[in-house]
Short mmCIF file of C-alpha atoms in Angstrom, two decimals:
data_model
loop_
_atom_site.label_atom_id
_atom_site.label_comp_id
_atom_site.label_asym_id
_atom_site.label_seq_id
_atom_site.Cartn_x
_atom_site.Cartn_y
_atom_site.Cartn_z
CA UNK A 199 13.68 0.07 22.49
CA UNK A 200 12.86 0.17 26.23
CA UNK A 201 9.18 -1.02 25.74
CA UNK A 202 9.82 -4.52 24.62
CA UNK A 203 12.28 -5.32 27.44
CA UNK A 204 9.60 -4.03 29.98
CA UNK A 205 6.86 -6.40 28.59
CA UNK A 206 9.36 -9.26 28.61
CA UNK A 207 10.33 -8.35 32.10
CA UNK A 208 6.34 -8.32 32.86
CA UNK A 209 6.00 -11.66 31.59
CA UNK A 210 8.86 -13.52 33.60
CA UNK A 211 8.29 -11.49 37.01
CA UNK A 212 4.90 -11.31 37.09
CA UNK A 213 2.81 -14.03 35.28
CA UNK A 214 -0.03 -13.66 37.20
CA UNK A 215 -0.60 -10.01 35.91
CA UNK A 216 -0.74 -8.60 39.27
CA UNK A 217 0.49 -5.19 37.72
CA UNK A 218 -1.78 -4.85 35.10
CA UNK A 219 -1.23 -1.09 34.46
CA UNK A 220 2.10 -1.59 33.79
CA UNK A 221 1.78 -4.65 31.72
CA UNK A 222 -1.16 -3.20 29.40
CA UNK A 223 0.94 -0.12 29.14
CA UNK A 224 3.86 -2.15 27.78
CA UNK A 225 1.62 -4.63 25.52
CA UNK A 226 0.00 -1.43 23.85
CA UNK A 227 3.66 0.44 23.44
CA UNK A 228 5.15 -2.65 21.80
CA UNK A 229 1.96 -3.01 19.30
CA UNK A 230 2.49 0.65 18.48
CA UNK A 231 6.13 -0.40 17.15
CA UNK A 232 4.67 -3.08 15.52
CA UNK A 233 2.16 -0.92 13.71
CA UNK A 234 4.96 1.39 12.77
CA UNK A 235 6.96 -1.72 11.41
CA UNK A 236 4.00 -2.49 9.48
CA UNK A 237 3.51 -5.76 11.66
CA UNK A 238 -0.23 -5.65 11.88
CA UNK A 239 -0.93 -9.27 13.04
CA UNK A 240 1.53 -9.07 15.94
CA UNK A 241 0.22 -5.58 16.62
CA UNK A 242 -3.37 -6.95 16.62
CA UNK A 243 -2.40 -9.90 18.72
CA UNK A 244 -0.72 -7.75 21.70
CA UNK A 245 -3.62 -5.27 21.66
CA UNK A 246 -6.13 -8.20 22.15
CA UNK A 247 -3.99 -9.59 25.12
CA UNK A 248 -4.31 -6.11 26.43
CA UNK A 249 -7.91 -5.89 26.21
CA UNK A 250 -8.29 -9.26 27.54
CA UNK A 251 -6.31 -8.18 30.64
CA UNK A 252 -8.41 -5.10 30.88
CA UNK A 253 -11.34 -7.23 31.04
CA UNK A 254 -10.03 -9.09 33.70
CA UNK A 255 -9.51 -6.30 35.96
CA UNK A 256 -11.78 -4.53 38.41
CA UNK A 257 -9.37 -1.67 39.15
CA UNK A 258 -8.34 -0.14 35.93
CA UNK A 259 -9.31 3.25 34.46
CA UNK A 260 -11.88 3.31 31.52
CA UNK A 261 -9.25 5.53 29.76
CA UNK A 262 -6.89 2.64 29.61
CA UNK A 263 -9.34 0.61 27.79
CA UNK A 264 -10.15 3.43 25.18
CA UNK A 265 -6.47 3.98 24.67
CA UNK A 266 -6.29 0.04 23.71
CA UNK A 267 -9.55 0.18 21.54
CA UNK A 268 -8.38 3.09 19.68
CA UNK A 269 -5.03 1.64 18.44
CA UNK A 270 -6.75 -1.84 17.76
CA UNK A 271 -9.42 -0.03 15.66
CA UNK A 272 -6.15 1.30 13.97
CA UNK A 273 -4.74 -2.04 13.20
CA UNK A 274 -7.87 -3.27 12.03
CA UNK A 275 -8.21 -0.45 9.56
CA UNK A 276 -4.90 -1.86 7.84
CA UNK A 277 -6.07 -5.22 8.30
CA UNK A 278 -9.37 -4.25 6.03
CA UNK A 279 -11.69 -5.28 8.98
CA UNK A 280 -13.76 -2.49 8.67
CA UNK A 281 -16.58 -3.49 10.92
CA UNK A 282 -14.37 -4.52 13.84
CA UNK A 283 -12.27 -0.94 13.37
CA UNK A 284 -15.50 0.89 13.42
CA UNK A 285 -17.05 -0.58 16.16
CA UNK A 286 -13.54 0.11 18.37
CA UNK A 287 -12.97 3.25 17.37
CA UNK A 288 -16.55 4.41 18.07
CA UNK A 289 -16.18 3.09 21.81
CA UNK A 290 -13.00 4.79 22.13
CA UNK A 291 -14.70 8.11 21.16
CA UNK A 292 -17.63 7.25 23.29
CA UNK A 293 -15.35 6.58 26.30
CA UNK A 294 -13.06 9.69 25.85
CA UNK A 295 -16.47 12.08 25.42
CA UNK A 296 -17.91 10.49 28.62
CA UNK A 297 -14.84 11.20 30.39
CA UNK A 298 -13.47 14.41 28.95
CA UNK A 299 -16.39 16.23 27.11
CA UNK A 300 -16.73 16.65 23.25
CA UNK A 301 -13.59 19.02 22.44
CA UNK A 302 -11.06 17.19 24.48
CA UNK A 303 -7.46 16.92 22.91
CA UNK A 304 -7.67 13.15 23.79
CA UNK A 305 -10.57 12.56 21.35
CA UNK A 306 -8.90 13.78 18.30
CA UNK A 307 -6.90 10.64 17.84
CA UNK A 308 -9.66 8.01 17.62
CA UNK A 309 -11.45 10.75 15.45
CA UNK A 310 -8.55 10.97 13.21
CA UNK A 311 -8.16 7.28 12.91
CA UNK A 312 -12.19 6.72 11.97
CA UNK A 313 -11.45 9.65 9.65
CA UNK A 314 -8.71 7.62 8.02
CA UNK A 315 -11.18 4.39 7.82
CA UNK A 316 -13.95 6.43 6.24
CA UNK A 317 -11.43 7.53 3.57
CA UNK A 318 -10.41 4.04 3.09
CA UNK A 319 -14.00 3.30 2.30
CA UNK A 320 -14.26 6.47 0.01
CA UNK A 321 -16.97 8.01 2.65
CA UNK A 322 -15.05 11.19 1.91
CA UNK A 323 -17.81 13.71 3.13
CA UNK A 324 -17.70 11.83 6.13
CA UNK A 325 -14.06 11.65 6.42
CA UNK A 326 -13.76 15.59 5.77
CA UNK A 327 -16.12 16.46 8.72
CA UNK A 328 -14.21 14.11 11.07
CA UNK A 329 -10.70 15.66 10.02
CA UNK A 330 -11.64 19.05 10.29
CA UNK A 331 -12.57 18.29 13.93
CA UNK A 332 -9.66 16.54 14.60
CA UNK A 333 -7.80 19.63 12.99
CA UNK A 334 -9.71 22.06 15.17
CA UNK A 335 -8.84 20.13 18.60
CA UNK A 336 -5.18 19.95 17.75
CA UNK A 337 -4.38 22.88 16.12
CA UNK A 338 -3.54 24.66 19.84
CA UNK A 339 -0.81 21.66 20.14
CA UNK A 340 2.97 23.22 20.87
CA UNK A 341 6.21 21.67 20.56
CA UNK A 342 6.56 17.83 19.22
CA UNK A 343 2.56 17.74 19.85
CA UNK A 344 2.35 19.89 16.99
CA UNK A 345 3.34 16.94 14.96
CA UNK A 346 -0.32 15.42 15.54
CA UNK A 347 -1.46 18.51 14.11
CA UNK A 348 0.50 18.22 10.91
CA UNK A 349 -0.64 14.52 10.53
CA UNK A 350 -4.21 15.63 10.75
CA UNK A 351 -3.48 18.09 8.02
CA UNK A 352 -1.92 15.86 5.88
CA UNK A 353 -5.10 13.13 6.32
CA UNK A 354 -7.34 16.13 5.76
CA UNK A 355 -5.65 17.58 2.70
CA UNK A 356 -5.70 14.12 0.84
CA UNK A 357 -9.58 14.02 1.22
CA UNK A 358 -10.06 17.29 -0.15
CA UNK A 359 -7.58 16.50 -3.14
CA UNK A 360 -9.77 13.55 -3.68
CA UNK A 361 -12.64 15.61 -3.64
CA UNK A 362 -11.30 17.97 -6.21
CA UNK A 363 -10.46 20.85 -3.96
CA UNK A 364 -6.88 20.96 -4.72
CA UNK A 365 -5.92 24.65 -3.47
CA UNK A 366 -7.11 24.37 -0.27
CA UNK A 367 -5.27 20.93 -0.13
CA UNK A 368 -2.07 22.50 -1.14
CA UNK A 369 -2.68 25.25 1.53
CA UNK A 370 -2.99 22.33 4.11
CA UNK A 371 -0.23 20.52 3.10
CA UNK A 372 2.20 23.47 3.13
CA UNK A 373 1.28 24.45 6.45
CA UNK A 374 1.65 20.66 7.48
CA UNK A 375 5.34 21.21 5.88
CA UNK A 376 5.98 24.63 7.78
CA UNK A 377 5.38 22.66 11.13
CA UNK A 378 7.89 19.64 10.10
CA UNK A 379 10.33 22.22 8.97
CA UNK A 380 10.02 24.25 12.22
CA UNK A 381 10.30 21.08 14.52
CA UNK A 382 12.92 19.30 12.77
CA UNK A 383 14.89 21.43 10.34
CA UNK A 384 16.16 20.69 6.93
CA UNK A 385 16.16 16.94 8.46
CA UNK A 386 12.83 16.71 8.58
CA UNK A 387 10.57 13.86 9.90
CA UNK A 388 9.74 10.96 8.31
CA UNK A 389 5.82 11.53 8.66
CA UNK A 390 7.05 15.01 6.11
CA UNK A 391 6.93 12.24 3.57
CA UNK A 392 3.07 12.24 3.31
CA UNK A 393 2.93 15.69 2.68
CA UNK A 394 5.62 15.69 -0.18
CA UNK A 395 3.77 12.70 -1.57
CA UNK A 396 0.33 13.95 -1.71
CA UNK A 397 1.52 17.38 -2.88
CA UNK A 398 3.09 15.36 -6.04
CA UNK A 399 -0.45 13.70 -6.51
CA UNK A 400 -2.20 17.57 -6.62
CA UNK A 401 0.75 18.50 -9.12
CA UNK A 402 -0.16 15.14 -11.19
CA UNK A 403 -4.10 15.78 -10.96
CA UNK A 404 -3.06 19.40 -12.37
CA UNK A 405 -0.92 17.96 -15.16
CA UNK A 406 1.87 19.64 -13.47
CA UNK A 407 4.21 16.57 -13.99
CA UNK A 408 7.51 18.04 -13.96
CA UNK A 409 6.78 19.75 -10.44
CA UNK A 410 5.42 16.24 -9.19
CA UNK A 411 8.84 14.26 -10.01
CA UNK A 412 11.05 15.88 -7.00
CA UNK A 413 8.47 15.92 -4.54
CA UNK A 414 8.09 12.19 -5.02
CA UNK A 415 11.82 11.82 -4.72
CA UNK A 416 11.81 13.54 -1.35
CA UNK A 417 8.74 11.72 -0.10
CA UNK A 418 10.60 8.39 -1.05
CA UNK A 419 14.01 9.51 0.77
CA UNK A 420 12.34 10.71 3.84
CA UNK A 421 10.26 7.24 4.30
CA UNK A 422 12.91 5.16 3.39
CA UNK A 423 15.23 6.63 5.81
CA UNK A 424 12.74 6.25 8.55
CA UNK A 425 11.28 2.86 8.06
CA UNK A 426 13.46 1.34 5.17
CA UNK A 427 12.48 0.67 1.73
CA UNK A 428 10.20 -2.77 2.51
CA UNK A 429 7.63 -0.92 3.97
CA UNK A 430 4.25 -0.54 2.62
CA UNK A 431 4.47 3.05 2.93
CA UNK A 432 7.50 3.19 0.37
CA UNK A 433 5.42 0.85 -1.86
CA UNK A 434 2.79 3.36 -1.90
CA UNK A 435 5.11 5.96 -2.90
CA UNK A 436 6.92 3.82 -5.41
CA UNK A 437 3.40 3.64 -6.78
CA UNK A 438 2.75 6.89 -7.48
CA UNK A 439 6.27 7.55 -8.92
CA UNK A 440 5.10 4.54 -11.20
CA UNK A 441 1.68 6.52 -12.25
CA UNK A 442 3.70 9.47 -12.70
CA UNK A 443 5.72 7.75 -15.37
CA UNK A 444 2.90 6.16 -16.72
CA UNK A 445 1.54 9.96 -17.22
CA UNK A 446 4.60 10.80 -19.05
CA UNK A 447 4.05 7.90 -21.54
CA UNK A 448 7.39 6.09 -19.84
CA UNK A 449 5.69 2.66 -19.62
CA UNK A 450 9.14 0.83 -18.90
CA UNK A 451 9.92 2.55 -15.61
CA UNK A 452 6.45 2.36 -14.77
CA UNK A 453 6.29 -0.94 -15.16
CA UNK A 454 9.48 -1.39 -13.21
CA UNK A 455 8.43 0.77 -10.28
CA UNK A 456 4.85 -1.14 -10.17
CA UNK A 457 6.64 -4.58 -9.63
CA UNK A 458 8.81 -2.87 -7.16
CA UNK A 459 5.70 -1.84 -5.19
CA UNK A 460 4.36 -5.11 -5.89
CA UNK A 461 7.10 -7.13 -4.46
CA UNK A 462 6.93 -4.99 -1.13
CA UNK A 463 3.10 -5.40 -0.84
CA UNK A 464 3.44 -9.18 -1.31
CA UNK A 465 5.97 -9.17 1.39
CA UNK A 466 3.83 -7.11 3.63
CA UNK A 467 0.52 -8.11 3.31
CA UNK A 468 0.21 -11.22 1.18
CA UNK A 469 -1.31 -12.31 -2.15
CA UNK A 470 -4.88 -11.11 -1.08
CA UNK A 471 -5.20 -7.39 -0.19
CA UNK A 472 -6.51 -4.40 -1.60
CA UNK A 473 -3.52 -2.69 -2.17
CA UNK A 474 -2.10 -5.66 -4.22
CA UNK A 475 -5.41 -5.41 -6.10
CA UNK A 476 -4.39 -1.34 -7.01
CA UNK A 477 -1.04 -2.37 -8.27
CA UNK A 478 -2.28 -5.20 -10.41
CA UNK A 479 -5.25 -2.62 -11.85
CA UNK A 480 -2.37 -0.28 -12.25
CA UNK A 481 -0.13 -2.59 -14.36
CA UNK A 482 -2.84 -3.81 -16.49
CA UNK A 483 -3.51 0.02 -17.50
CA UNK A 484 0.63 -0.03 -18.44
CA UNK A 485 0.31 -3.29 -20.32
CA UNK A 486 -2.88 -1.97 -22.20
CA UNK A 487 -1.08 1.23 -22.90
CA UNK A 488 2.11 -0.74 -23.98
CA UNK A 489 -0.52 -2.60 -26.27
CA UNK A 490 0.02 -6.31 -24.42
CA UNK A 491 -3.78 -6.97 -24.32
CA UNK A 492 -3.64 -10.53 -23.04
CA UNK A 493 -1.36 -9.37 -20.04
CA UNK A 494 -3.49 -6.26 -19.22
CA UNK A 495 -6.73 -8.70 -19.47
CA UNK A 496 -4.97 -11.12 -17.18
CA UNK A 497 -3.81 -8.59 -14.66
CA UNK A 498 -7.02 -6.98 -14.43
CA UNK A 499 -9.04 -10.22 -14.02
CA UNK A 500 -6.59 -10.77 -10.99
CA UNK A 501 -7.58 -7.19 -9.49
CA UNK A 502 -11.16 -7.87 -9.80
CA UNK A 503 -10.64 -11.24 -8.05
CA UNK A 504 -9.31 -9.75 -5.00
CA UNK A 505 -11.67 -6.52 -5.14
CA UNK A 506 -14.66 -8.59 -4.96
CA UNK A 507 -13.75 -9.87 -2.00
CA UNK A 508 -13.61 -6.48 -0.43
CA UNK A 509 -16.72 -4.88 -2.24
CA UNK A 510 -18.58 -4.23 1.01
CA UNK A 511 -16.10 -1.69 2.11
CA UNK A 512 -14.56 -0.84 -1.23
CA UNK A 513 -17.13 -0.69 -3.63
CA UNK A 514 -15.32 2.04 -5.50
CA UNK A 515 -12.47 -0.05 -6.04
CA UNK A 516 -14.30 -2.85 -7.57
CA UNK A 517 -16.01 -0.52 -10.03
CA UNK A 518 -12.97 1.03 -11.14
CA UNK A 519 -11.60 -2.68 -12.09
CA UNK A 520 -14.87 -3.63 -13.74
CA UNK A 521 -14.33 -0.51 -15.97
CA UNK A 522 -10.91 -0.82 -16.63
CA UNK A 523 -11.24 -4.25 -17.88
CA UNK A 524 -14.65 -3.04 -19.45
CA UNK A 525 -13.05 -0.31 -21.35
CA UNK A 526 -10.21 -2.77 -22.47
CA UNK A 527 -12.71 -4.60 -24.09
CA UNK A 528 -14.34 -1.67 -25.66
CA UNK A 529 -11.14 -0.43 -27.14
CA UNK A 530 -10.83 -3.63 -28.94
CA UNK A 531 -14.31 -3.59 -30.33
CA UNK A 532 -15.56 -6.53 -28.20
CA UNK A 533 -18.70 -4.94 -27.26
CA UNK A 534 -20.44 -7.98 -25.54
CA UNK A 535 -17.63 -8.48 -23.24
CA UNK A 536 -17.46 -5.02 -22.43
CA UNK A 537 -21.42 -4.43 -21.80
CA UNK A 538 -21.78 -6.82 -18.36
CA UNK A 539 -18.89 -5.32 -16.99
CA UNK A 540 -19.82 -1.70 -17.75
CA UNK A 541 -23.25 -2.37 -16.48
CA UNK A 542 -22.13 -4.20 -12.95
CA UNK A 543 -19.83 -1.20 -12.49
CA UNK A 544 -22.81 1.44 -13.37
CA UNK A 545 -24.75 -0.49 -10.82
CA UNK A 546 -22.24 0.17 -8.19
CA UNK A 547 -21.71 3.65 -9.11
CA UNK A 548 -25.66 4.62 -9.05
CA UNK A 549 -26.17 3.87 -5.65
CA UNK A 550 -26.90 7.06 -3.62
CA UNK A 551 -24.68 5.89 -0.97
CA UNK A 552 -21.57 5.45 -3.59
CA UNK A 553 -18.81 7.46 -2.34
CA UNK A 554 -16.32 8.36 -5.32
CA UNK A 555 -17.20 11.05 -7.92
CA UNK A 556 -14.00 10.22 -9.70
CA UNK A 557 -14.66 6.76 -10.10
CA UNK A 558 -18.62 7.32 -10.97
CA UNK A 559 -17.23 10.01 -13.73
CA UNK A 560 -15.26 7.68 -15.48
CA UNK A 561 -17.79 4.68 -15.53
CA UNK A 562 -20.44 6.88 -16.73
CA UNK A 563 -17.84 8.25 -19.23
CA UNK A 564 -17.40 4.73 -20.75
CA UNK A 565 -21.09 3.54 -20.36
CA UNK A 566 -21.59 6.98 -22.85
CA UNK A 567 -18.70 5.72 -25.23
CA UNK A 568 -20.59 2.25 -25.27
CA UNK A 569 -23.47 3.91 -26.11
CA UNK A 570 -22.06 5.62 -28.81
CA UNK A 571 -20.32 2.78 -30.47
CA UNK A 572 -23.55 0.99 -30.40
CA UNK A 573 -25.20 3.98 -32.06
CA UNK A 574 -27.25 4.68 -29.24
CA UNK A 575 -27.03 8.30 -29.61
CA UNK A 576 -29.54 9.94 -27.28
CA UNK A 577 -28.52 7.75 -24.59
CA UNK A 578 -24.85 8.27 -25.37
CA UNK A 579 -25.38 12.23 -25.23
CA UNK A 580 -27.29 12.23 -21.98
CA UNK A 581 -24.57 10.09 -20.17
CA UNK A 582 -21.57 12.48 -21.81
CA UNK A 583 -23.26 15.25 -20.19
CA UNK A 584 -23.57 13.54 -17.06
CA UNK A 585 -19.88 12.34 -17.05
CA UNK A 586 -18.33 15.98 -17.92
CA UNK A 587 -20.44 17.25 -15.17
CA UNK A 588 -19.28 14.96 -12.09
CA UNK A 589 -15.64 15.00 -13.72
CA UNK A 590 -15.49 18.94 -13.03
CA UNK A 591 -16.77 18.47 -9.78
CA UNK A 592 -14.16 15.36 -9.03
CA UNK A 593 -11.08 16.76 -10.56
CA UNK A 594 -11.73 20.24 -10.89
CA UNK A 595 -12.02 21.91 -14.19
CA UNK A 596 -8.29 22.69 -14.29
CA UNK A 597 -7.71 18.91 -14.51
CA UNK A 598 -6.44 16.93 -17.61
CA UNK A 599 -9.11 14.90 -16.82
CA UNK A 600 -12.03 17.59 -16.96
CA UNK A 601 -10.49 18.21 -20.55
CA UNK A 602 -10.46 14.65 -21.71
CA UNK A 603 -13.91 14.40 -20.63
CA UNK A 604 -15.05 17.49 -22.53
CA UNK A 605 -13.19 15.95 -25.99
CA UNK A 606 -15.52 13.25 -25.90
#
């Protein structure tokens, strides 16, 4: 409440920016509020103004610039501007290390934000290393500062989940929840929603669907209480609730929840955003399962169109949508249409730097199935074996996906 007022006073009574430190601080704090509300363009404008003020000043300390760079880097991550995000976050880390050394608590924030960027880009090994570093720095935090440690634990746990390390991920999430409960009691903090959501996704990965449902309900209730329902964080949880309903073969509920998530995402990000492409992809899978083939094809083409625009940073997402449309054609016996899509997806996943084992396993599995259907049996057998191995590594051998891979 106070920071917007301070910013307004600065603009009114200090038009020549003589009190730059106060002005920059107010800009940064209001930008943090806009970021929290998912008003990323507004946050970007405020932080760019702050950097311009800093550039014109000869008396500001470098730490002020690194704080703004860190915050703007986080904003650019949300805006899918990965190059600018990475550049700013690395600058902030370099400045902080120069000022405070390699293990100062201040450095943990830009390191954690850089890890989030790497996670979005599917560079999970890099993200894991960064987050382990951030957790190590933040572990000594006490009181309300321990919330930063809990948030880093949640981020690290999600990376581990995506790598198939379910036991370790679950342990970290329970540790994070213990911190939230210690600080806030049963009321909890809205950020605890992340822990509940990620725990639910582990349960789904393990095919423990009944255990996932109450966790997602708790996550949505907490997040909605903190930021309101029309927030992209709520859309993420609604999307996961829809995915759970899809796994339970409740396609009517899944479609309803996906549409709710889609409406929020459109309102937050507009018509061309990777989050919207994910929902189109998910809705296409539901339509296919409901035998609405024309709808599934249309939605998947919409997903591919968006994901091509973000392919440089999100190759795994594009490969996934190409694979899913190829799989749709494969199921219909339309091999001539399936082949180029699966071939393009396989080119992406076969690159040495391709980050996502899960997508790679799925694409190779469908390439094996296509070869099988075309009676190219030696090629199919080799691909099946490769897909089983990668699926086990990506999901764990107790997962539903591994059982499906074995059944092929």
